[in-house]
Short mmCIF file of N, CA and C in Angstrom, two decimals:
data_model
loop_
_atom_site.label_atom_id
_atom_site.label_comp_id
_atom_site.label_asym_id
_atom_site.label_seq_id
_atom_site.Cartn_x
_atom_site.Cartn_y
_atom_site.Cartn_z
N UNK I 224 -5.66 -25.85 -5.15
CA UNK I 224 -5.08 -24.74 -5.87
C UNK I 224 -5.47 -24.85 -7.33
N UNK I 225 -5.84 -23.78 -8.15
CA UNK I 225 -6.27 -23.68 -9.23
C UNK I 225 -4.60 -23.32 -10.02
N UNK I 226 -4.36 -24.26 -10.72
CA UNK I 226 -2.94 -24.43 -11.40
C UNK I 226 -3.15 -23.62 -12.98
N UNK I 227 -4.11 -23.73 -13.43
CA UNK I 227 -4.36 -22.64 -14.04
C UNK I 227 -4.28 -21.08 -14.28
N UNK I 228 -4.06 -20.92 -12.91
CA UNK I 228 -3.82 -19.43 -12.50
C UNK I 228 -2.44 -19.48 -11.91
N UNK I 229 -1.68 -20.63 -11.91
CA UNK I 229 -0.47 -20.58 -11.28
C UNK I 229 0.63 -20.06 -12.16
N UNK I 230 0.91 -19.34 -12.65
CA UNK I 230 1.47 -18.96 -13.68
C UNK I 230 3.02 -19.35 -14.21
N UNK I 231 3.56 -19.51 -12.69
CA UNK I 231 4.95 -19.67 -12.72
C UNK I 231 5.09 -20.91 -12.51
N UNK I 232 4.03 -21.93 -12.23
CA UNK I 232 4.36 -23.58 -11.99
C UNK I 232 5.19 -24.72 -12.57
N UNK I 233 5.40 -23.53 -13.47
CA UNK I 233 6.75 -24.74 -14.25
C UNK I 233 7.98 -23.98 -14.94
N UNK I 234 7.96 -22.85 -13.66
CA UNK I 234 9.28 -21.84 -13.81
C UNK I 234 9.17 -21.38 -14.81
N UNK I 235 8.63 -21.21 -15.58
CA UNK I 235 8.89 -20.33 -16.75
C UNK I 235 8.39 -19.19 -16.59
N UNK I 236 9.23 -17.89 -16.64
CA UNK I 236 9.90 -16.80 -16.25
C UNK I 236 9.09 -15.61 -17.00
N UNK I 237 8.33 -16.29 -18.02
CA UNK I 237 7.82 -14.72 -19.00
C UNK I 237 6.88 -13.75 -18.54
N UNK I 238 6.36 -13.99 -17.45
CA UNK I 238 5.14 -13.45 -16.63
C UNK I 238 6.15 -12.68 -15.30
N UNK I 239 6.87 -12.92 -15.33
CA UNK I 239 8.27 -12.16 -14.40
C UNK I 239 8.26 -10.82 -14.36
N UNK I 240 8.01 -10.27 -13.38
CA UNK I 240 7.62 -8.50 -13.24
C UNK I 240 8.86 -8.38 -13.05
N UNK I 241 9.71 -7.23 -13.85
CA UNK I 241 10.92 -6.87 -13.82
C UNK I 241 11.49 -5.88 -12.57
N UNK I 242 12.43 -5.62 -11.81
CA UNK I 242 12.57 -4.66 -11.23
C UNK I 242 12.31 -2.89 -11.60
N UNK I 243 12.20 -2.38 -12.73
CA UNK I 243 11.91 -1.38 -12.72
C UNK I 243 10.07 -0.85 -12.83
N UNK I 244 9.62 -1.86 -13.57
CA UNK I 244 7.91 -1.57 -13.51
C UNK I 244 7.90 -1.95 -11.65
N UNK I 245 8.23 -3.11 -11.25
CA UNK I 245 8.08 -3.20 -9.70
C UNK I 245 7.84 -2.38 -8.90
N UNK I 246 9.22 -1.55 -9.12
CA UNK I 246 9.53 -0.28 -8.54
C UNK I 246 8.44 0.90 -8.77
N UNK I 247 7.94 1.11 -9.81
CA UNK I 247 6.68 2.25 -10.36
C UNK I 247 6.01 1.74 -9.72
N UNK I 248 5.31 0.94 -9.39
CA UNK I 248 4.26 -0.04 -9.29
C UNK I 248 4.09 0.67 -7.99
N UNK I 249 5.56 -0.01 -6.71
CA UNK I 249 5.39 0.15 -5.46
C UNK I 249 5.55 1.97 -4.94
N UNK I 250 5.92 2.61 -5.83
CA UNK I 250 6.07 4.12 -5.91
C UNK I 250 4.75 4.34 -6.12
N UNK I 251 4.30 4.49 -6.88
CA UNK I 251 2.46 4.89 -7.27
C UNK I 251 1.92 4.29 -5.65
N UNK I 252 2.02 3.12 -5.66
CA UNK I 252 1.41 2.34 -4.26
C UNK I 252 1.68 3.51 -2.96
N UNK I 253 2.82 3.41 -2.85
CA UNK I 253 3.57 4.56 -2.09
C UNK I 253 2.46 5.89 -1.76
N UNK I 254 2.59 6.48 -2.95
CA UNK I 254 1.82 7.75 -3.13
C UNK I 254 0.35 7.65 -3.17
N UNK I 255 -0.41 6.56 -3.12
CA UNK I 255 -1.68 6.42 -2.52
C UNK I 255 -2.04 6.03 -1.30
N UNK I 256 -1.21 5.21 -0.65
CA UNK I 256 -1.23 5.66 0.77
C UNK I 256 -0.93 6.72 1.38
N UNK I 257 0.38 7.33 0.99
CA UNK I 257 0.55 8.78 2.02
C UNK I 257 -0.92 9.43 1.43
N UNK I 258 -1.49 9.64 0.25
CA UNK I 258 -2.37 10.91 -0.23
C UNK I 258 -3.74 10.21 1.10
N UNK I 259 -4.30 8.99 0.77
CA UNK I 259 -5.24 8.49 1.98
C UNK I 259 -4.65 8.57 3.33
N UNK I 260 -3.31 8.77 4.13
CA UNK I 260 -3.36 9.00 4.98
C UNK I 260 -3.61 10.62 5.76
N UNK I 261 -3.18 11.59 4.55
CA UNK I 261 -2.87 13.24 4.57
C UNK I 261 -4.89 12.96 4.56
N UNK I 262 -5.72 12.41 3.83
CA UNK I 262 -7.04 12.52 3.73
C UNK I 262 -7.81 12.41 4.91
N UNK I 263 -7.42 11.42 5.78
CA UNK I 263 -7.74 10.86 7.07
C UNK I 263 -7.35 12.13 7.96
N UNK I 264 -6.04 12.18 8.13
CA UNK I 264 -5.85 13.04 8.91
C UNK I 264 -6.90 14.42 8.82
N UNK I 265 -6.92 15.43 7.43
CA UNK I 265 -7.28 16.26 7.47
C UNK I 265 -9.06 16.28 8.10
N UNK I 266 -9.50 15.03 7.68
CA UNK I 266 -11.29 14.56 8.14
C UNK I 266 -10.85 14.62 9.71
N UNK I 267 -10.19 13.78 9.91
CA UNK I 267 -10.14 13.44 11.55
C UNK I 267 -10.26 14.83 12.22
N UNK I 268 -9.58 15.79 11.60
CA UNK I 268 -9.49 17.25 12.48
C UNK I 268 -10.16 18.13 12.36
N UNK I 269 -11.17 18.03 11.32
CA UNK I 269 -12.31 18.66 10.76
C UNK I 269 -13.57 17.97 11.79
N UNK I 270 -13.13 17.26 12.53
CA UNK I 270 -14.84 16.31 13.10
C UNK I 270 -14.27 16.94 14.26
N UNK I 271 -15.44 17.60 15.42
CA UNK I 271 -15.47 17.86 16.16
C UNK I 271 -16.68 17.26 17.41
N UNK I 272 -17.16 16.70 16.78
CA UNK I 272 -18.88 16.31 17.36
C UNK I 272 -18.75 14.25 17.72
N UNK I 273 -17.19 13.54 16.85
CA UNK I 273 -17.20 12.14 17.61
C UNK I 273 -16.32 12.16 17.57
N UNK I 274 -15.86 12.24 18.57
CA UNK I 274 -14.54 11.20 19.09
C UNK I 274 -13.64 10.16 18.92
N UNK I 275 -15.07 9.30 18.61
CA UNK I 275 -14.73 7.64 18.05
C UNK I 275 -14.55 7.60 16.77
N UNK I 276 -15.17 8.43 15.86
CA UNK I 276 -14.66 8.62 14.66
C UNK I 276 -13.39 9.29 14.39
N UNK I 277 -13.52 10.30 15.18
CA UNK I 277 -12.36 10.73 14.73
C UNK I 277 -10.78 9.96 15.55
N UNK I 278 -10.34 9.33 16.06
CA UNK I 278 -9.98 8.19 16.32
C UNK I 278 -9.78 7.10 15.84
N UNK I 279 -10.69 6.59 15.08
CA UNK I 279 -10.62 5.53 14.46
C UNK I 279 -9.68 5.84 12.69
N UNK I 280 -10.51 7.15 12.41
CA UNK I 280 -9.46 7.77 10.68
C UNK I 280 -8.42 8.11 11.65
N UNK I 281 -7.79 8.82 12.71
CA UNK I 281 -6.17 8.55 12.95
C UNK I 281 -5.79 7.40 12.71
N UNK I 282 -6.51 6.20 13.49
CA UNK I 282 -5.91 4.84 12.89
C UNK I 282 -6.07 4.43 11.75
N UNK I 283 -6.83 4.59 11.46
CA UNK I 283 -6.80 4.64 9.46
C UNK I 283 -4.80 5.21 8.87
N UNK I 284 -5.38 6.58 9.74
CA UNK I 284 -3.83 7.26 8.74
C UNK I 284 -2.79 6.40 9.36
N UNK I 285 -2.44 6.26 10.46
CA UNK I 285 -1.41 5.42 11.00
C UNK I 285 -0.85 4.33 10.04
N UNK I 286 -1.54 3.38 10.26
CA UNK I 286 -1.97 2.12 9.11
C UNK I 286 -1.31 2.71 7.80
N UNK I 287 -2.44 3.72 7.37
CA UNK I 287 -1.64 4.19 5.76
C UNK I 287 0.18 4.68 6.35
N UNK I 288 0.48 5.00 7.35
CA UNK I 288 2.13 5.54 7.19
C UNK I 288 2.62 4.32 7.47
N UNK I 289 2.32 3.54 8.12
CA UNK I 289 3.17 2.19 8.17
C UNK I 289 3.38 1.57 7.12
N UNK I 290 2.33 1.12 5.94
CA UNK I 290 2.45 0.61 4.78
C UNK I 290 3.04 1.59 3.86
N UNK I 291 3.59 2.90 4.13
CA UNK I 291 4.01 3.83 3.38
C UNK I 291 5.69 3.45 3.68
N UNK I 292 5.63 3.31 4.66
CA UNK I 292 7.29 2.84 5.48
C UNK I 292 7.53 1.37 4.68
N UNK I 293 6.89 0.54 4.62
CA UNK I 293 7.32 -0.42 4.45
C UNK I 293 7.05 -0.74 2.87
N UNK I 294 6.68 -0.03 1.89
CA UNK I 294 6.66 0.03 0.81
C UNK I 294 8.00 0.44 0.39
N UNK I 295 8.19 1.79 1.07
CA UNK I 295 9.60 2.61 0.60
C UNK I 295 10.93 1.61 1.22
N UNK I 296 10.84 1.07 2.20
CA UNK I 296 11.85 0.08 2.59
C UNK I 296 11.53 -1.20 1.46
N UNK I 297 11.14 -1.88 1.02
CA UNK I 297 10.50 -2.06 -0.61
C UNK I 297 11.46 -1.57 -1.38
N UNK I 298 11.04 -0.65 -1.92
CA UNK I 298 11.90 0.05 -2.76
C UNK I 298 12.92 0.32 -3.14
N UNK I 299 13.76 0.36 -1.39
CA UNK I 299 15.06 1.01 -1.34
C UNK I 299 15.73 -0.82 -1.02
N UNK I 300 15.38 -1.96 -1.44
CA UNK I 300 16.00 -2.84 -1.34
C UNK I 300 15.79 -3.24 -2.82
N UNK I 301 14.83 -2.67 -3.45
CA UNK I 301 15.03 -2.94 -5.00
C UNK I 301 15.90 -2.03 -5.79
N UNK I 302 17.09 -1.44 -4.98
CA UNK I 302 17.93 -0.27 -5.40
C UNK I 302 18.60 -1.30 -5.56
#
């Protein structure tokens, strides 16, 4: 481990991301997954000619709503 980059290795607290930037942080985060999953989706339904592609960006968007779920459950425990 590079202790150099360990920032908090001797507890000291000043590098401490506060709960409200956190919260922006995981909100912005939030809102770039749903916008890449609404993106996926709309490609996926626009392709008519593969299958496998279009299949694979549903699982793309999926993926993006799960990490959208579990960001906002995130969030709502930093309430």
């Amino acid at each position: 481990m590079n202790h150099e980059l360990d920032f908090d290795r001797d507890h000291n607290h000043e590098d401490l991301l506060e709960n409200e930037p956190l919260k922006d942080f995981l909100k912005k985060t939030c809102e770039t997954e749903t916008e890449l999953m609404r993106t996926y989706m709309i490609t996926a339904e626009r392709i008519h000619d593969n299958e496998e592609l279009k299949l694979r960006l549903r699982n793309f968007a999926e993926g993006n709503a799960k990490r959208s779920r579990q960001l906002l459950d995130e969030i709502s425990r930093l309430s």
